Backbone as a printed PyTorch tensor [residue, N CA C, xyz], in Angstrom:
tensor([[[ -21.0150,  -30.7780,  -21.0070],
         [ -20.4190,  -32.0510,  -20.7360],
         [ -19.4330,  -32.3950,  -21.8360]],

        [[ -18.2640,  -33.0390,  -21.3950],
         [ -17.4550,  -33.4020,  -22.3860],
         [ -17.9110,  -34.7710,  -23.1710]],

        [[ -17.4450,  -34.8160,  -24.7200],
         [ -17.8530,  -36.0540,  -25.6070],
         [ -16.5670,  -36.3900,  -24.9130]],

        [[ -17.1970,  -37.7820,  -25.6170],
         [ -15.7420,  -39.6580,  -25.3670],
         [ -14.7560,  -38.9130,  -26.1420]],

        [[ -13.5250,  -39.1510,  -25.7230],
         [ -12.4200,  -38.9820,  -26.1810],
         [ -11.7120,  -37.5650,  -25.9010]],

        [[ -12.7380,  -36.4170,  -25.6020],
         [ -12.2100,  -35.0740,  -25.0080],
         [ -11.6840,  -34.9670,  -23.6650]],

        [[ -10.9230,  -34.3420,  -23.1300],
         [ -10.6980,  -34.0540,  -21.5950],
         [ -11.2210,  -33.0780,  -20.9780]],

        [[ -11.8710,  -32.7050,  -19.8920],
         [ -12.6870,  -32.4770,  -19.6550],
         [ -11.3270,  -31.1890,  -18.6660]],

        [[ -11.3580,  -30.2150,  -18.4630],
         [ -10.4910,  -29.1740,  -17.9740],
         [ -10.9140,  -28.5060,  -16.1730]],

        [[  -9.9250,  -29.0950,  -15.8070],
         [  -9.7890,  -28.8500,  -14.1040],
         [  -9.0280,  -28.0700,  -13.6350]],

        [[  -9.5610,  -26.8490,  -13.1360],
         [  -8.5370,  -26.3330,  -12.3230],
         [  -8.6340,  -26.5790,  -10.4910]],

        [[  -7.4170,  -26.7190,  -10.2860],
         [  -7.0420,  -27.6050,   -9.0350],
         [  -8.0110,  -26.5490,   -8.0580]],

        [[  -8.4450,  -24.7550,   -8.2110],
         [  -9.5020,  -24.4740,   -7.2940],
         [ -10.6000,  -24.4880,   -7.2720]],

        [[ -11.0610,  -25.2880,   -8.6840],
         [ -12.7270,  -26.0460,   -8.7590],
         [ -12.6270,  -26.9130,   -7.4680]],

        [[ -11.2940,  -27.8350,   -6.9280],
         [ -11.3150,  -29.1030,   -6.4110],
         [ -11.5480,  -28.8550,   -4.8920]],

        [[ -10.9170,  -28.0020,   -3.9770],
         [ -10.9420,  -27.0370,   -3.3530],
         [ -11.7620,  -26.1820,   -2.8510]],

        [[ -12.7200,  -26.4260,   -1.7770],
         [ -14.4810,  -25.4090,   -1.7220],
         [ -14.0740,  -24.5510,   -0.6430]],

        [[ -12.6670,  -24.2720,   -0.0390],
         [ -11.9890,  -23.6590,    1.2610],
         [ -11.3840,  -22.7420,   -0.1730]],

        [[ -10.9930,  -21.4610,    0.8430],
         [ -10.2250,  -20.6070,   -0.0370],
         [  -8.5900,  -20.9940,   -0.3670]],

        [[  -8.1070,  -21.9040,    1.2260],
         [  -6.7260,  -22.1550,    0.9980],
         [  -6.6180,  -23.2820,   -0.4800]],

        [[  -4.8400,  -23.0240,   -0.7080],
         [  -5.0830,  -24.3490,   -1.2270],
         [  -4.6560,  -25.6400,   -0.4400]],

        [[  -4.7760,  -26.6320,   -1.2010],
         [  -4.2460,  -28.0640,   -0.1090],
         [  -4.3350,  -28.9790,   -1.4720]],

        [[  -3.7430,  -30.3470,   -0.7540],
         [  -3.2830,  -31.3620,   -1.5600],
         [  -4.5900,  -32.0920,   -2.4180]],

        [[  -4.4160,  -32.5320,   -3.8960],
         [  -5.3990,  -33.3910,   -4.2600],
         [  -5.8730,  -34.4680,   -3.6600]],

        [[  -4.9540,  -35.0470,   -3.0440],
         [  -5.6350,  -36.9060,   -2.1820],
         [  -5.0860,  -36.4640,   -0.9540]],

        [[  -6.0360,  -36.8570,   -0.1720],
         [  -5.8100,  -36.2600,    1.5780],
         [  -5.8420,  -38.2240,    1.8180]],

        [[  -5.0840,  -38.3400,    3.1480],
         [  -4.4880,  -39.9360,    3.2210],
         [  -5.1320,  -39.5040,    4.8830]],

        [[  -5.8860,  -40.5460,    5.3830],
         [  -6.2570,  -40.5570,    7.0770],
         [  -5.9000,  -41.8310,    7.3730]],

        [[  -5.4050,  -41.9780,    8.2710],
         [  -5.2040,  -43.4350,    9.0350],
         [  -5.9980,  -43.1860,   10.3880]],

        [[  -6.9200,  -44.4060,   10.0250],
         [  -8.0790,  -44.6900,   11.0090],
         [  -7.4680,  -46.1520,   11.9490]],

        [[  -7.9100,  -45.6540,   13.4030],
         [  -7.1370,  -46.9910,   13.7960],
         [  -8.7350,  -47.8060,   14.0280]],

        [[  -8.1510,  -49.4310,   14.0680],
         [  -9.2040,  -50.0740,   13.6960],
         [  -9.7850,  -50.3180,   15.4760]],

        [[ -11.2760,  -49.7750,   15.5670],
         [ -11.0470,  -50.1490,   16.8870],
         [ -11.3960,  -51.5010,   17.5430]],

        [[ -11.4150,  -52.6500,   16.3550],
         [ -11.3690,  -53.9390,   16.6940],
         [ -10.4540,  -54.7760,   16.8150]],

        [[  -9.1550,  -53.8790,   16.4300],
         [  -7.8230,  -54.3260,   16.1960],
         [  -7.4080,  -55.3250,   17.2910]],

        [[  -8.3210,  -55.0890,   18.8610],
         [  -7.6300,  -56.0280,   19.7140],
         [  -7.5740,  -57.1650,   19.3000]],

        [[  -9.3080,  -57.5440,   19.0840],
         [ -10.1170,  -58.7200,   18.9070],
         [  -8.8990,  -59.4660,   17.4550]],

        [[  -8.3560,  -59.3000,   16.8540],
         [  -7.7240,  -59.7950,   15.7890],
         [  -6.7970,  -60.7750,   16.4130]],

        [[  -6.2700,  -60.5810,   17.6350],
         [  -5.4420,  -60.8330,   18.6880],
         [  -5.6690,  -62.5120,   18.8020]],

        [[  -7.3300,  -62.2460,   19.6100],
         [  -8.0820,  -63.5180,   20.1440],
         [  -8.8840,  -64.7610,   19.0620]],

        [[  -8.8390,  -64.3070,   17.8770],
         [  -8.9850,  -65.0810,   16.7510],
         [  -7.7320,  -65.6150,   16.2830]],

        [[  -6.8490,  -65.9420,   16.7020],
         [  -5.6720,  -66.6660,   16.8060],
         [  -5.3730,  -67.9580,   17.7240]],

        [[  -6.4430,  -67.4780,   18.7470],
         [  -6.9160,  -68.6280,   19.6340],
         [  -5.4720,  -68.4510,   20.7520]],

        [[  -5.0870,  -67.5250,   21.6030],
         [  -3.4320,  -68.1180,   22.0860],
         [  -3.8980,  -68.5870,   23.4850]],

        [[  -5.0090,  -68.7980,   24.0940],
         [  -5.3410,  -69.8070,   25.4730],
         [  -5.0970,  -71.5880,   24.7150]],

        [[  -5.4090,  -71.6020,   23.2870],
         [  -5.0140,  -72.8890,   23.0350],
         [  -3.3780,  -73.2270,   22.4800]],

        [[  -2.8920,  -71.9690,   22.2760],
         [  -1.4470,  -72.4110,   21.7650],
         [  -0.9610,  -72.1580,   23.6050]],

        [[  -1.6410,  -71.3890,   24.5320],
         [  -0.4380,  -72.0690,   25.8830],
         [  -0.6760,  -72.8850,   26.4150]],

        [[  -1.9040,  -73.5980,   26.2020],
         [  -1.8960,  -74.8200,   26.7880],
         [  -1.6450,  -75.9180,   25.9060]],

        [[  -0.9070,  -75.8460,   25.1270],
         [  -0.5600,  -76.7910,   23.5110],
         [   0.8690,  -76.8070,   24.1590]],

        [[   1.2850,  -75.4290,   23.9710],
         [   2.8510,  -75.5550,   24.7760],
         [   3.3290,  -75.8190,   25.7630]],

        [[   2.1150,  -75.3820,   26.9260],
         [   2.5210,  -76.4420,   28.5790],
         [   2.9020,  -77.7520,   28.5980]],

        [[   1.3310,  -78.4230,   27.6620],
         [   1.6560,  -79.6930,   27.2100],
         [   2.6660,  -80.4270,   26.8400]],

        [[   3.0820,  -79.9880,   25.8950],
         [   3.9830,  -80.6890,   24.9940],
         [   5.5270,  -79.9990,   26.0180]],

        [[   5.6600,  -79.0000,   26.4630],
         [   6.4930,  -79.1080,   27.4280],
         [   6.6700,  -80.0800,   28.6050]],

        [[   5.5230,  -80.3680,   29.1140],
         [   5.3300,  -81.3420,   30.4480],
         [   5.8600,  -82.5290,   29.2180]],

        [[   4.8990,  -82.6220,   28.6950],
         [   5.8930,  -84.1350,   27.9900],
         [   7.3260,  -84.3020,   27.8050]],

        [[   7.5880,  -83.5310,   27.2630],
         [   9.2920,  -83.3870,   27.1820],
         [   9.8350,  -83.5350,   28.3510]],

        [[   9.0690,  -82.7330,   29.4530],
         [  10.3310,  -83.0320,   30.6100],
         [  10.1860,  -84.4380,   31.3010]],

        [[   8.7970,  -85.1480,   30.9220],
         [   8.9570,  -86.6140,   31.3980],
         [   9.4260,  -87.5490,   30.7430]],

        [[   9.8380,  -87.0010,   29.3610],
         [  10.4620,  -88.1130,   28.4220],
         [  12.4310,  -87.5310,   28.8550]],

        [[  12.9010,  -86.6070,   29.0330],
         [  13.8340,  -86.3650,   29.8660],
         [  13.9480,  -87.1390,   30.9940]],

        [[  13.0340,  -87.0760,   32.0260],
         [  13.3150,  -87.8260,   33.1060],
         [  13.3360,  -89.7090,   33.1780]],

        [[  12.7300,  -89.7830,   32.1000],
         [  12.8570,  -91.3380,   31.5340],
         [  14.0770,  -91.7240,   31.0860]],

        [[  14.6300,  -90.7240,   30.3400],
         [  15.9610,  -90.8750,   29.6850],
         [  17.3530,  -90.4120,   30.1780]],

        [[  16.9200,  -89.8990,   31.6870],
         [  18.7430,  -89.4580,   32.1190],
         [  19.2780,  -89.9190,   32.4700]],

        [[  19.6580,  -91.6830,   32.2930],
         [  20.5540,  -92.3540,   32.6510],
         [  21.0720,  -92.2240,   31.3710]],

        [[  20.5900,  -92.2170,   29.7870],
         [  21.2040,  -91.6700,   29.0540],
         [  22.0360,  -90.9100,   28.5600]],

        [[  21.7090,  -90.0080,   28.5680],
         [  22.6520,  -88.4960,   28.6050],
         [  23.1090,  -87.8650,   29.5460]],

        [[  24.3230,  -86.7980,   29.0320],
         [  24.8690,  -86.4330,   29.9630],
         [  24.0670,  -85.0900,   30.9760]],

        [[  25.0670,  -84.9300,   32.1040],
         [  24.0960,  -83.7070,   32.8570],
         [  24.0350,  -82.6330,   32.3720]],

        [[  25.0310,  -82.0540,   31.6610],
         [  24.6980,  -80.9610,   30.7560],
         [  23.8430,  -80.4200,   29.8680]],

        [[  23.2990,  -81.3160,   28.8930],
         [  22.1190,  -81.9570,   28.2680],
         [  21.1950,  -81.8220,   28.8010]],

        [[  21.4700,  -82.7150,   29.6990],
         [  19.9980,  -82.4300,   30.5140],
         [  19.3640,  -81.6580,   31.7280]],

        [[  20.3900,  -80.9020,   31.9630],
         [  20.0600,  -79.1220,   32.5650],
         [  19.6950,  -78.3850,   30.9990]],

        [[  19.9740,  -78.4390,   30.0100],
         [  19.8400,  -77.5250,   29.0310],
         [  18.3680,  -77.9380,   28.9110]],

        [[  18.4880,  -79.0260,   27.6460],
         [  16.9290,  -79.0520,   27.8220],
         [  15.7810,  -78.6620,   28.5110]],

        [[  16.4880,  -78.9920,   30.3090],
         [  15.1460,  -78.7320,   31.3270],
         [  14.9000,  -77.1090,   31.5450]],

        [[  15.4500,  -76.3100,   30.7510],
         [  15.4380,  -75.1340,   30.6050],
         [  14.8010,  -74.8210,   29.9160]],

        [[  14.9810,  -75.1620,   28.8230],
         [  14.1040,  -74.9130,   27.5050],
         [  12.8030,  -75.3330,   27.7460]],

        [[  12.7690,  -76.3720,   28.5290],
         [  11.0030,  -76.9600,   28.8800],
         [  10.4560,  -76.1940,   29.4920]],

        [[  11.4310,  -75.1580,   30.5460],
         [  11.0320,  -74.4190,   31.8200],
         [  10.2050,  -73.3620,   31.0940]],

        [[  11.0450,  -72.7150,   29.8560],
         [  11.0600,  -71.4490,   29.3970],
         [   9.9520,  -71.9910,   28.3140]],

        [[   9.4610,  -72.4930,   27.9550],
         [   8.4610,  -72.6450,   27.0500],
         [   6.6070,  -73.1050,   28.3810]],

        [[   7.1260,  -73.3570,   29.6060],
         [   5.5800,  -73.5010,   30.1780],
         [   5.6060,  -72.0730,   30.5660]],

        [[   6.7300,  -71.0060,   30.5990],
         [   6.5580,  -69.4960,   31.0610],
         [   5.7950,  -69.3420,   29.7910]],

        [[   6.4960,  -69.3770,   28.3560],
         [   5.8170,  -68.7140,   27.0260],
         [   4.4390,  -69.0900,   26.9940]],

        [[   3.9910,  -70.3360,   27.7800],
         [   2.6660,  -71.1030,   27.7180],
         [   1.5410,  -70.1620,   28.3390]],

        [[   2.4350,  -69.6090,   29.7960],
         [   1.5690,  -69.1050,   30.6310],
         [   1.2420,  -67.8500,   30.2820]],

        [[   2.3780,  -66.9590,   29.8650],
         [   2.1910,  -65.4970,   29.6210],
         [   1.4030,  -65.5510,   28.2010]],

        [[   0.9000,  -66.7110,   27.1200],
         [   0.1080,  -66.9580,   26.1860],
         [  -1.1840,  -66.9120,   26.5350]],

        [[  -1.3380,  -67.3770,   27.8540],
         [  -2.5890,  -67.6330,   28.4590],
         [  -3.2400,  -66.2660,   28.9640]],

        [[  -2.0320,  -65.9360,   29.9030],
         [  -2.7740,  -64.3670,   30.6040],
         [  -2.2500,  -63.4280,   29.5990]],

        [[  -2.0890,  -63.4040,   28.4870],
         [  -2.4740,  -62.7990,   27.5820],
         [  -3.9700,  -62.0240,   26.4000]],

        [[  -4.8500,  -63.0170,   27.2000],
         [  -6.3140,  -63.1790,   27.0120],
         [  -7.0260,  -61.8410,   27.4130]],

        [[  -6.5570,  -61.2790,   28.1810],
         [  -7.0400,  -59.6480,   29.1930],
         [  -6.4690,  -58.9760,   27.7820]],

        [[  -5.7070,  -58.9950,   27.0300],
         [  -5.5540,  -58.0480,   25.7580],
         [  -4.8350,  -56.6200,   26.2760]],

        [[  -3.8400,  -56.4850,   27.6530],
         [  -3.2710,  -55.8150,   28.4370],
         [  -1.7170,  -55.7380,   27.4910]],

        [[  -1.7710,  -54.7200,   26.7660],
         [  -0.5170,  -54.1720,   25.5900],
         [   0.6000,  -54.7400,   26.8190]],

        [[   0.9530,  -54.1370,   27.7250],
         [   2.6770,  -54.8940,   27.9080],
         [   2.7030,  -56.4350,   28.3230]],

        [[   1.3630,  -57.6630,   28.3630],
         [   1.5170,  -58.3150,   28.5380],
         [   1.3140,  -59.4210,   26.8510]],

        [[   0.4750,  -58.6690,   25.8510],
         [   0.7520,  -58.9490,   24.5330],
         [   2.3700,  -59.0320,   24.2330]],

        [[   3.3070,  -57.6480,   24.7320],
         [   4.2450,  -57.6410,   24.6890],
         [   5.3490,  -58.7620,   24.7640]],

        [[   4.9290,  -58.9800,   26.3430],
         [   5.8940,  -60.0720,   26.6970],
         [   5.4090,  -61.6270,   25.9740]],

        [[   4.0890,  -61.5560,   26.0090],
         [   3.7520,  -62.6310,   25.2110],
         [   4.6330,  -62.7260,   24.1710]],

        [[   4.6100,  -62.1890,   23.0730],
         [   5.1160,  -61.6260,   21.4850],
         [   7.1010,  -62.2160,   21.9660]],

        [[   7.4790,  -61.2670,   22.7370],
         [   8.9830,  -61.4360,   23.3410],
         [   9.3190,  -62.9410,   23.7160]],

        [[   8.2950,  -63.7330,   24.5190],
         [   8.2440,  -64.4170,   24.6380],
         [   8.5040,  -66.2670,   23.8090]],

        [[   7.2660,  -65.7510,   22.6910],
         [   7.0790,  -66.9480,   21.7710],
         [   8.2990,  -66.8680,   21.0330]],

        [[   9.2850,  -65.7910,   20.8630],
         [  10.1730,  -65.9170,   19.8360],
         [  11.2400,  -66.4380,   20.7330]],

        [[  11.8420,  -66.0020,   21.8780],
         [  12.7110,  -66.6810,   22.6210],
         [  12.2100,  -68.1340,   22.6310]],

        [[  10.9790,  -68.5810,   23.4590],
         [  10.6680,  -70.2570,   23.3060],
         [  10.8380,  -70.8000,   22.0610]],

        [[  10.5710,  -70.0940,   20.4140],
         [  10.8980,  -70.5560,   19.3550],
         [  12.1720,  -70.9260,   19.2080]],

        [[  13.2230,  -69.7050,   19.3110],
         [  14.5260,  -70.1090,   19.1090],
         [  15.1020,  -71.0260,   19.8010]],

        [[  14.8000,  -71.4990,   21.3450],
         [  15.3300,  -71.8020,   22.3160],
         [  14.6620,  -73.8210,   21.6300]],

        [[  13.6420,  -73.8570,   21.4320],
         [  13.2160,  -74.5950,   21.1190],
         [  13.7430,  -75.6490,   19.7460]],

        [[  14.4110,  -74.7500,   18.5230],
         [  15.1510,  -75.5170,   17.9550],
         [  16.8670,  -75.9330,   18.3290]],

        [[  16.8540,  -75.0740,   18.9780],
         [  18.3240,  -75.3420,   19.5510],
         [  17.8290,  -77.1400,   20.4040]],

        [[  16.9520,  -77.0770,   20.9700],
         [  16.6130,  -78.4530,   22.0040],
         [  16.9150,  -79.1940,   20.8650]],

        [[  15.7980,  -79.0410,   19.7320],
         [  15.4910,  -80.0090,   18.7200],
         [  16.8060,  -80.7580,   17.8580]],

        [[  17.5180,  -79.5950,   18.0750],
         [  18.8720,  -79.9180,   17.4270],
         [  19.6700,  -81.3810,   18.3340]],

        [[  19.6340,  -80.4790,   19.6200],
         [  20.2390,  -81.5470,   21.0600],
         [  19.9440,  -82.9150,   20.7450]],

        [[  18.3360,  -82.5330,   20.6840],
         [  17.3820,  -84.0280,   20.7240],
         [  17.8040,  -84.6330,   19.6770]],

        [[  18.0220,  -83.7850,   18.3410],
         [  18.1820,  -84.8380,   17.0020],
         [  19.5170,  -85.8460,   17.2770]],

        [[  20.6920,  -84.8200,   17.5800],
         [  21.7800,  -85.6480,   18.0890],
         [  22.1760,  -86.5070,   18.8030]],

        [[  21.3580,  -86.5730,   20.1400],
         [  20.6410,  -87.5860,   20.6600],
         [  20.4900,  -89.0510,   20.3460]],

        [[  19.3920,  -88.4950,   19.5020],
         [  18.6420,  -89.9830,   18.2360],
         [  19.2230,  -90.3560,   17.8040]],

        [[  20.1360,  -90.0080,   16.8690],
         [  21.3210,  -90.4530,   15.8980],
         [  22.2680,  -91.0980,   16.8710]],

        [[  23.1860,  -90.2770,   17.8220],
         [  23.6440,  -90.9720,   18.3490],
         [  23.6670,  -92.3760,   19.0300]],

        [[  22.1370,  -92.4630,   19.7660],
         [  21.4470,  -93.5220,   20.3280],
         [  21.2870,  -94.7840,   19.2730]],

        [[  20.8320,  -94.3340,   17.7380],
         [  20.3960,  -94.8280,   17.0370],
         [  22.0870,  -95.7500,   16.6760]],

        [[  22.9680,  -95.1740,   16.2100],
         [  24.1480,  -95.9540,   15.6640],
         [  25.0090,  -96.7210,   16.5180]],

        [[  25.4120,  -95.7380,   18.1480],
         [  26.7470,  -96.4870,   18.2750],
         [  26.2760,  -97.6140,   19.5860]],

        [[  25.3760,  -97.6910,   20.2660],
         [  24.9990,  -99.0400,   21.2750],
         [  24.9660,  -99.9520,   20.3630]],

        [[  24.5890, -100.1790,   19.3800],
         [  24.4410, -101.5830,   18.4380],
         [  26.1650, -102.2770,   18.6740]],

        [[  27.0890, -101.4760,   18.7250],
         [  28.1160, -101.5090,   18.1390],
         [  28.9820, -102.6240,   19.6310]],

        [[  28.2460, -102.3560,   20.0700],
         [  28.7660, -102.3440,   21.8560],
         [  28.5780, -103.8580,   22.7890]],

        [[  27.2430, -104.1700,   21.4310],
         [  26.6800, -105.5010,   22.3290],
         [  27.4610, -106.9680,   22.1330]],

        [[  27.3730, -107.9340,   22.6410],
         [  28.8390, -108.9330,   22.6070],
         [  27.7930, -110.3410,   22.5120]],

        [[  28.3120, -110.5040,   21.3240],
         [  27.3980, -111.2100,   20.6330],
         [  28.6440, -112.6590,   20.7070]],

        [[  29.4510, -112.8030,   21.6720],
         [  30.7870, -113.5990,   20.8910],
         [  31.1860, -114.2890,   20.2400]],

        [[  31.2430, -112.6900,   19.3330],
         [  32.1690, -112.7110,   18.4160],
         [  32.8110, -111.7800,   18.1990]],

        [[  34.2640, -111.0290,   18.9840],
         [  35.1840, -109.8180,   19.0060],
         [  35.2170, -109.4100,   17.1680]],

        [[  35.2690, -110.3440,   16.2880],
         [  35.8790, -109.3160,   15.1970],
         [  34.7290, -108.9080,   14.7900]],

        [[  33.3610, -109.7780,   14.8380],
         [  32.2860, -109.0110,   14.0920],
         [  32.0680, -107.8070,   14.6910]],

        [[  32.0050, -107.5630,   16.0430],
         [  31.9470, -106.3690,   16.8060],
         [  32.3060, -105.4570,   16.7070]],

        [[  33.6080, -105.6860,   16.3600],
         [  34.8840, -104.5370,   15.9040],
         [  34.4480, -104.2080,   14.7860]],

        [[  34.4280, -105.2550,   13.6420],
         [  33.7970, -104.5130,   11.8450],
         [  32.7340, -103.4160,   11.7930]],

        [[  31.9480, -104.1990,   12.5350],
         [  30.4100, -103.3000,   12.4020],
         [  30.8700, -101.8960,   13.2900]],

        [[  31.5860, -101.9410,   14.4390],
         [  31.6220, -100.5420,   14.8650],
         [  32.4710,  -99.8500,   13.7970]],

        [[  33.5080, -100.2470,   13.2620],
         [  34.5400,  -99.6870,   12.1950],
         [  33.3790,  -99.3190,   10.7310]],

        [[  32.9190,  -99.7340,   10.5580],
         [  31.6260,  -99.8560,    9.7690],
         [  31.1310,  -98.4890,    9.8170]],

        [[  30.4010,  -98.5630,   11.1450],
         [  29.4700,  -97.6680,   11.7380],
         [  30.6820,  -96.0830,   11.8690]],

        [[  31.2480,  -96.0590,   12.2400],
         [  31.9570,  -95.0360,   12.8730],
         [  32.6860,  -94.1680,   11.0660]],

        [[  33.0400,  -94.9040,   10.2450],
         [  33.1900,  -94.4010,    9.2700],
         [  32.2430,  -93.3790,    8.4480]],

        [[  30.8930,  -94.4850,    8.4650],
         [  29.4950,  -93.8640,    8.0960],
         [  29.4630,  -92.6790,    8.9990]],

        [[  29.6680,  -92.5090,    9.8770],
         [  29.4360,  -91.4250,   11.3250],
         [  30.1390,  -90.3120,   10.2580]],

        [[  31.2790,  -90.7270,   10.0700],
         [  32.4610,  -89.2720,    9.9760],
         [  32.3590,  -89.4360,    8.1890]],

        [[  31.7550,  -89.6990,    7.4320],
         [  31.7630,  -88.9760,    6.1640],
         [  30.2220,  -88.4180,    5.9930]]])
């Protein structure tokens, strides 16, 4: 046996009990066979029915509001609502753990993601808009205060 501090002398066909030689560290990749289940601890029957939801809401707070906005707007949006109760559903029958429907799931949530801030964007502009220029509009009579505050307002808008 070697003392502390000596090295102890290896030859690489001590390591080796086959006559060939082969590598010091052999590397295996084991697939995990619970790997599905990793899937369903994510819970995605509650993120598509989180997203149906909150889709159905959107499209009734749309339909509350389209005397508001224009029709363009609001074909876009109702798209994005459309395409997020699909991401909802294919979240759902995603549950069978069926690889090309994980797939489309996966394909899925990222299109409803992207598609989804683009709305958010719509919507923010929306708000703001809603929020500044009707104030500006109402006839309080008095023409110049009306005029200031929109001149006011519209400046704030554009810097």
């Amino acid at each position: 046996m070697a003392e502390e501090g000596e090295m102890e002398n290896i030859v690489p066909s001590d390591l080796n009990t086959r006559s060939e030689t082969g590598s010091l560290v052999e590397v295996k990749f084991q697939k995990n066979p619970y790997q599905t289940q990793k899937y369903l601890e994510a819970e995605p029957k509650a993120l598509g029915v989180t997203q149906i939801m909150l889709s159905l809401f959107f499209l009734s707070i749309l339909g509350a509001t389209l005397s508001n906005q224009d029709e363009l707007t609001a074909i876009i949006r109702a798209f994005i609502s459309s395409v997020s109760i699909i991401a909802g559903s294919v979240a759902i029958a995603a549950q069978n753990l069926h690889l090309p429907t994980l797939k489309a799931c996966l394909g899925m949530q990222v299109v409803a993601c992207l598609l989804s801030v683009i709305c958010f964007i719509i919507s923010l502009n929306l708000i703001l808009e809603m929020s500044f220029f009707p104030h500006c509009w109402y006839d309080y009579g008095n023409g110049t205060l009306q005029n200031n505050m929109f001149d006011r307002l519209w400046v704030r808008q554009l810097l």
